[in-house]
Every structure is written in structure tokens, then in C-alpha cells.
Amino acid sequence: MRRFVSLWLPHWPTDRWRRQAERPAAGALALTAAGQGGLRLVAVDALAAAEGLCPGMTLGDARALLPELRAAEADPLADRAALALLADWCTRYSPWSAVDGDDTLTLSAATFV
């Protein structure tokens, strides 16, 4: 029987943004993209989620709940590329790894048993 490990990274886009920012922001962070009715949140970090913000909200509604919210433009292609690099790096610990969606890695657990 093959076994797999699934690593869910719920804040991957905001974590990647903080690591690559020249001056990482302190406090709650949300990434936005144009959507119906204006800018919408597409990713939030743990601090923003704890304040009740979630993907799909408009930036205006989010700022009404949390005026000090730091917002930046989302870059889903860069997020996906960075996740693919992480999957490649994981092959040093697992014979097989793959990206599963936008925020999950799946690894063969044969070497973990």
C-alpha cells in the first residue's frame, strides 16, 4: 500500500510575499486582485484571518473591519512557481512530490515510515 503525506499551506501566498518583500510589513496582510465590484481579497495571512477577514471580501469591507490592513497585489503565477520549487526541494526527503492545487504539496511517505 502506498502512503502519502499532504502538506496544506493555507497562507502560502502571503508567506511568500513577506519573504520576498524588500521591507516586509508588520501586522495583518491581504493580497488583492481586481474582481466584481472592485478589488477583492484573494489571500489573507493568519493575523488578518483572526480579525475576521477572508478571501472574497472587497478591500473596502476589509479595511472597514481592519483599517491598518496592509494590502498588496496578488501574483498567483509567482505563488505557483514558488510552490513548484518547494515541491522539487522536497524530493530530497521523498522519492515523489507534486503540487496539488494552489496551496498543497503531496509527498510519497514511503521514506517516512
PDB file of C-alpha atoms in Angstrom:
ATOM      1  CA  MET A   1       0.000   0.000   0.000  1.00  0.00           C
ATOM      2  CA  ARG A   2       1.352   3.411  -0.939  1.00  0.00           C
ATOM      3  CA  ARG A   3       1.159   6.152   1.625  1.00  0.00           C
ATOM      4  CA  PHE A   4       1.185   9.873   1.051  1.00  0.00           C
ATOM      5  CA  VAL A   5       1.678  12.978   3.127  1.00  0.00           C
ATOM      6  CA  SER A   6      -0.333  16.039   2.221  1.00  0.00           C
ATOM      7  CA  LEU A   7       1.059  19.405   3.315  1.00  0.00           C
ATOM      8  CA  TRP A   8      -1.551  22.152   3.333  1.00  0.00           C
ATOM      9  CA  LEU A   9      -0.062  25.648   3.329  1.00  0.00           C
ATOM     10  CA  PRO A  10      -3.136  27.866   3.868  1.00  0.00           C
ATOM     11  CA  HIS A  11      -1.188  31.138   3.943  1.00  0.00           C
ATOM     12  CA  TRP A  12       1.285  30.313   1.165  1.00  0.00           C
ATOM     13  CA  PRO A  13       0.706  33.477  -0.950  1.00  0.00           C
ATOM     14  CA  THR A  14       1.083  35.890   1.971  1.00  0.00           C
ATOM     15  CA  ASP A  15       4.038  33.967   3.414  1.00  0.00           C
ATOM     16  CA  ARG A  16       5.785  34.076   0.030  1.00  0.00           C
ATOM     17  CA  TRP A  17       5.027  37.784  -0.315  1.00  0.00           C
ATOM     18  CA  ARG A  18       6.550  38.541   3.097  1.00  0.00           C
ATOM     19  CA  ARG A  19       9.702  36.529   2.323  1.00  0.00           C
ATOM     20  CA  GLN A  20      10.246  38.327  -0.994  1.00  0.00           C
ATOM     21  CA  ALA A  21       9.291  41.853   0.029  1.00  0.00           C
ATOM     22  CA  GLU A  22      12.142  44.336   0.377  1.00  0.00           C
ATOM     23  CA  ARG A  23      10.612  45.649   3.575  1.00  0.00           C
ATOM     24  CA  PRO A  24       8.200  43.049   4.991  1.00  0.00           C
ATOM     25  CA  ALA A  25       5.113  44.571   6.539  1.00  0.00           C
ATOM     26  CA  ALA A  26       4.312  44.053  10.181  1.00  0.00           C
ATOM     27  CA  GLY A  27       0.694  43.413  11.042  1.00  0.00           C
ATOM     28  CA  ALA A  28      -2.140  41.916   9.039  1.00  0.00           C
ATOM     29  CA  LEU A  29      -1.615  41.385   5.308  1.00  0.00           C
ATOM     30  CA  ALA A  30      -4.030  40.695   2.463  1.00  0.00           C
ATOM     31  CA  LEU A  31      -3.335  40.162  -1.222  1.00  0.00           C
ATOM     32  CA  THR A  32      -5.819  41.583  -3.709  1.00  0.00           C
ATOM     33  CA  ALA A  33      -6.915  41.224  -7.325  1.00  0.00           C
ATOM     34  CA  ALA A  34      -9.466  43.027  -9.458  1.00  0.00           C
ATOM     35  CA  GLY A  35     -12.894  41.468  -9.199  1.00  0.00           C
ATOM     36  CA  GLN A  36     -16.567  42.222  -9.406  1.00  0.00           C
ATOM     37  CA  GLY A  37     -17.204  45.442  -7.521  1.00  0.00           C
ATOM     38  CA  GLY A  38     -13.549  46.474  -7.242  1.00  0.00           C
ATOM     39  CA  LEU A  39     -10.523  44.998  -5.523  1.00  0.00           C
ATOM     40  CA  ARG A  40     -11.164  41.741  -3.696  1.00  0.00           C
ATOM     41  CA  LEU A  41      -9.059  39.826  -1.219  1.00  0.00           C
ATOM     42  CA  VAL A  42      -7.632  36.640  -2.704  1.00  0.00           C
ATOM     43  CA  ALA A  43      -5.370  35.666   0.225  1.00  0.00           C
ATOM     44  CA  VAL A  44      -5.046  36.684   3.864  1.00  0.00           C
ATOM     45  CA  ASP A  45      -2.426  35.873   6.478  1.00  0.00           C
ATOM     46  CA  ALA A  46      -3.147  34.400   9.908  1.00  0.00           C
ATOM     47  CA  LEU A  47      -3.404  37.840  11.557  1.00  0.00           C
ATOM     48  CA  ALA A  48      -5.991  39.053   9.038  1.00  0.00           C
ATOM     49  CA  ALA A  49      -7.950  35.806   9.305  1.00  0.00           C
ATOM     50  CA  ALA A  50      -8.009  36.151  13.093  1.00  0.00           C
ATOM     51  CA  GLU A  51      -9.640  39.570  12.631  1.00  0.00           C
ATOM     52  CA  GLY A  52     -12.425  38.034  10.518  1.00  0.00           C
ATOM     53  CA  LEU A  53     -11.095  38.787   7.033  1.00  0.00           C
ATOM     54  CA  CYS A  54     -11.373  36.130   4.345  1.00  0.00           C
ATOM     55  CA  PRO A  55     -10.769  35.738   0.619  1.00  0.00           C
ATOM     56  CA  GLY A  56     -13.631  37.081  -1.484  1.00  0.00           C
ATOM     57  CA  MET A  57     -14.238  40.214   0.608  1.00  0.00           C
ATOM     58  CA  THR A  58     -13.866  43.583  -1.037  1.00  0.00           C
ATOM     59  CA  LEU A  59     -10.862  45.596   0.063  1.00  0.00           C
ATOM     60  CA  GLY A  60     -13.211  48.352   1.259  1.00  0.00           C
ATOM     61  CA  ASP A  61     -15.112  45.966   3.533  1.00  0.00           C
ATOM     62  CA  ALA A  62     -11.847  44.542   4.844  1.00  0.00           C
ATOM     63  CA  ARG A  63     -10.477  47.999   5.629  1.00  0.00           C
ATOM     64  CA  ALA A  64     -13.737  48.874   7.410  1.00  0.00           C
ATOM     65  CA  LEU A  65     -13.084  45.949   9.756  1.00  0.00           C
ATOM     66  CA  LEU A  66      -9.339  46.474   9.989  1.00  0.00           C
ATOM     67  CA  PRO A  67      -8.180  49.986   8.987  1.00  0.00           C
ATOM     68  CA  GLU A  68      -4.471  49.185   9.455  1.00  0.00           C
ATOM     69  CA  LEU A  69      -4.628  46.275   6.982  1.00  0.00           C
ATOM     70  CA  ARG A  70      -1.636  46.131   4.627  1.00  0.00           C
ATOM     71  CA  ALA A  71      -2.775  45.257   1.095  1.00  0.00           C
ATOM     72  CA  ALA A  72      -0.616  44.234  -1.863  1.00  0.00           C
ATOM     73  CA  GLU A  73      -1.320  42.938  -5.348  1.00  0.00           C
ATOM     74  CA  ALA A  74      -1.538  39.159  -5.642  1.00  0.00           C
ATOM     75  CA  ASP A  75       0.783  37.314  -8.011  1.00  0.00           C
ATOM     76  CA  PRO A  76      -0.681  33.817  -8.465  1.00  0.00           C
ATOM     77  CA  LEU A  77       1.866  32.824 -11.119  1.00  0.00           C
ATOM     78  CA  ALA A  78       4.759  33.579  -8.763  1.00  0.00           C
ATOM     79  CA  ASP A  79       2.961  31.735  -5.943  1.00  0.00           C
ATOM     80  CA  ARG A  80       2.539  28.667  -8.137  1.00  0.00           C
ATOM     81  CA  ALA A  81       6.168  28.795  -9.331  1.00  0.00           C
ATOM     82  CA  ALA A  82       7.473  29.075  -5.766  1.00  0.00           C
ATOM     83  CA  LEU A  83       5.293  26.147  -4.687  1.00  0.00           C
ATOM     84  CA  ALA A  84       6.683  24.081  -7.578  1.00  0.00           C
ATOM     85  CA  LEU A  85      10.225  24.924  -6.430  1.00  0.00           C
ATOM     86  CA  LEU A  86       9.315  23.811  -2.914  1.00  0.00           C
ATOM     87  CA  ALA A  87       7.957  20.533  -4.323  1.00  0.00           C
ATOM     88  CA  ASP A  88      11.243  19.994  -6.183  1.00  0.00           C
ATOM     89  CA  TRP A  89      13.190  20.698  -2.986  1.00  0.00           C
ATOM     90  CA  CYS A  90      11.077  18.124  -1.118  1.00  0.00           C
ATOM     91  CA  THR A  91      12.371  15.347  -3.389  1.00  0.00           C
ATOM     92  CA  ARG A  92      15.485  15.201  -1.206  1.00  0.00           C
ATOM     93  CA  TYR A  93      13.261  13.733   1.523  1.00  0.00           C
ATOM     94  CA  SER A  94      10.713  11.877  -0.567  1.00  0.00           C
ATOM     95  CA  PRO A  95      11.084   9.984  -3.844  1.00  0.00           C
ATOM     96  CA  TRP A  96       7.972  11.647  -5.225  1.00  0.00           C
ATOM     97  CA  SER A  97       6.371  15.059  -4.672  1.00  0.00           C
ATOM     98  CA  ALA A  98       3.773  17.106  -6.511  1.00  0.00           C
ATOM     99  CA  VAL A  99       1.853  20.353  -6.296  1.00  0.00           C
ATOM    100  CA  ASP A 100      -1.820  19.778  -5.526  1.00  0.00           C
ATOM    101  CA  GLY A 101      -3.861  22.912  -6.164  1.00  0.00           C
ATOM    102  CA  ASP A 102      -2.658  26.358  -5.177  1.00  0.00           C
ATOM    103  CA  ASP A 103      -1.684  25.650  -1.569  1.00  0.00           C
ATOM    104  CA  THR A 104      -0.923  21.957  -1.099  1.00  0.00           C
ATOM    105  CA  LEU A 105       2.009  19.612  -1.642  1.00  0.00           C
ATOM    106  CA  THR A 106       1.661  15.842  -1.771  1.00  0.00           C
ATOM    107  CA  LEU A 107       4.674  13.666  -0.960  1.00  0.00           C
ATOM    108  CA  SER A 108       5.222   9.940  -1.103  1.00  0.00           C
ATOM    109  CA  ALA A 109       5.503   8.785   2.506  1.00  0.00           C
ATOM    110  CA  ALA A 110       7.433   5.594   1.713  1.00  0.00           C
ATOM    111  CA  THR A 111      10.622   7.017   3.208  1.00  0.00           C
ATOM    112  CA  PHE A 112       8.856   8.416   6.304  1.00  0.00           C
ATOM    113  CA  VAL A 113       7.631   5.027   7.602  1.00  0.00           C
TER     114      VAL A 113
END
